[in-house]
Coordinates of C-alpha atoms in Angstrom, one line a residue:
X1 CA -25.0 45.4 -64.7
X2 CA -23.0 42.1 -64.8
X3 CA -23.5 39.8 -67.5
X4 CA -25.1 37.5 -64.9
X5 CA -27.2 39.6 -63.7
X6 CA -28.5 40.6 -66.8
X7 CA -29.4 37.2 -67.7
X8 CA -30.8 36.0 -64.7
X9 CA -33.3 39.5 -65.1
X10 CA -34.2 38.2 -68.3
X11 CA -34.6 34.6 -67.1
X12 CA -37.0 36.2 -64.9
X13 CA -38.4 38.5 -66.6
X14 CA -39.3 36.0 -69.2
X15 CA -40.6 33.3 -67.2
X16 CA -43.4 36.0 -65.3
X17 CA -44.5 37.1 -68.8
X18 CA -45.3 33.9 -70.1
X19 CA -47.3 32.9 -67.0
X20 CA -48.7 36.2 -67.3
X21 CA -49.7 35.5 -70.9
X22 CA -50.6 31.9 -70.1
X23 CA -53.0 32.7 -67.5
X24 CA -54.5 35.8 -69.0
X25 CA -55.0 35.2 -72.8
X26 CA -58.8 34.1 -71.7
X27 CA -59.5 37.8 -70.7
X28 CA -60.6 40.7 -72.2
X29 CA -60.7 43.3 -69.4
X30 CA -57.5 45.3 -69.4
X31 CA -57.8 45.7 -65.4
X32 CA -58.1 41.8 -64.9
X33 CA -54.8 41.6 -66.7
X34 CA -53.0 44.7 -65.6
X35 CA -53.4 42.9 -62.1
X36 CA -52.5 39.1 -62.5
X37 CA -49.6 39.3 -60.0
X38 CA -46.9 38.0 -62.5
X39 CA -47.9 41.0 -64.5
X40 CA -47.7 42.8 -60.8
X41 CA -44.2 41.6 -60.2
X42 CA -42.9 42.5 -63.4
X43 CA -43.9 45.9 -62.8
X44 CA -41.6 45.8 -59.5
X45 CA -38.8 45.0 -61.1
X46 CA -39.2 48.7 -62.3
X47 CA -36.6 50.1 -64.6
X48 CA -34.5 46.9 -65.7
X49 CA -37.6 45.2 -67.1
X50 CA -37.9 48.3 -69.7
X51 CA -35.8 46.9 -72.1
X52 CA -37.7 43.4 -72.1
X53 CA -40.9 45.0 -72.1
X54 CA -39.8 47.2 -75.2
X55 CA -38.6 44.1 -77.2
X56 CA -41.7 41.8 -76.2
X57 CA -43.7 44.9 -77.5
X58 CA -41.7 44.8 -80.6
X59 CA -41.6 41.0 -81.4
X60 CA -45.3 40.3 -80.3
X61 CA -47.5 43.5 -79.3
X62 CA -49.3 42.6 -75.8
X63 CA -50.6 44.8 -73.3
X64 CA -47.6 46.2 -71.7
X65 CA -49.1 50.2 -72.0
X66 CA -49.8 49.6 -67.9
X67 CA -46.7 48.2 -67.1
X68 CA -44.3 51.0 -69.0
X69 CA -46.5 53.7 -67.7
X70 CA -46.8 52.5 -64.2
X71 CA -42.4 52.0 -64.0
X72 CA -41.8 55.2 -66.4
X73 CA -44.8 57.2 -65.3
X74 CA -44.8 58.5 -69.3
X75 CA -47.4 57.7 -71.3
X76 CA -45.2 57.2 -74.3
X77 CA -47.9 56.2 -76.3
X78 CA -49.9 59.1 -76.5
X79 CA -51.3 60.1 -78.5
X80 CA -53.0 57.1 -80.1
X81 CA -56.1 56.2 -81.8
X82 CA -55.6 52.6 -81.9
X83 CA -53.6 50.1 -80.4
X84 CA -51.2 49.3 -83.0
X85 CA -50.6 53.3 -82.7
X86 CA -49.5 53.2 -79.3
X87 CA -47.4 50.0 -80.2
X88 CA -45.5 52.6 -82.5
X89 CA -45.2 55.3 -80.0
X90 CA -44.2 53.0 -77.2
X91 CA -41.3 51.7 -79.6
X92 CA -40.5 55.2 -81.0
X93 CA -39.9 56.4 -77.2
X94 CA -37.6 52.9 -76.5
X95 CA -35.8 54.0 -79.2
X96 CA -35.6 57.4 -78.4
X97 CA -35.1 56.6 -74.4
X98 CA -32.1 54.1 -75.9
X99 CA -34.1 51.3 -74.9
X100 CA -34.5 49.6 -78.6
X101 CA -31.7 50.0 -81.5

């Protein structure tokens, strides 16, 4: 992917999750935030938002579990007891996937 490209994905990418995160920090129900359709349209970016997703999830854990299983269709963070568990999986499987250094 060209330079350009890349950046303008980020751009993108960046500007849906903070609406996303804007308009969601209010709720608690995993659903009504799996669905907010910035959330929706980061999902259909599909594989080229991986590597965002994975570094958001590394910087500042959110909800992203939906999102990487919905584009991957892996549940990477299985198994897990807690959230901060699948945090770790999620991130051990970037790296391993060569999506996080």
């Amino acid at each position: 992917m060209a330079e350009r490209d890349h950046q303008e994905l980020q751009t993108r990418f960046e500007n849906l999750a903070q609406k996303w995160l804007n308009e969601t920090a209010h709720l608690s129900s995993i659903h009504m935030i799996s669905q907010h359709p910035a959330y929706q349209e980061i999902i259909a970016m599909g594989e080229p938002a991986i590597p965002f997703i994975i570094k958001r999830l590394q910087i500042n854990p959110g909800h992203w579990f939906v999102a990487l299983y919905q584009i991957t269709g892996e549940d990477g963070g299985s198994p897990a007891q807690t959230f901060n568990e699948a945090v770790k999986n999620w991130l051990e499987w970037g790296k391993t996937k060569g999506y996080l250094l």
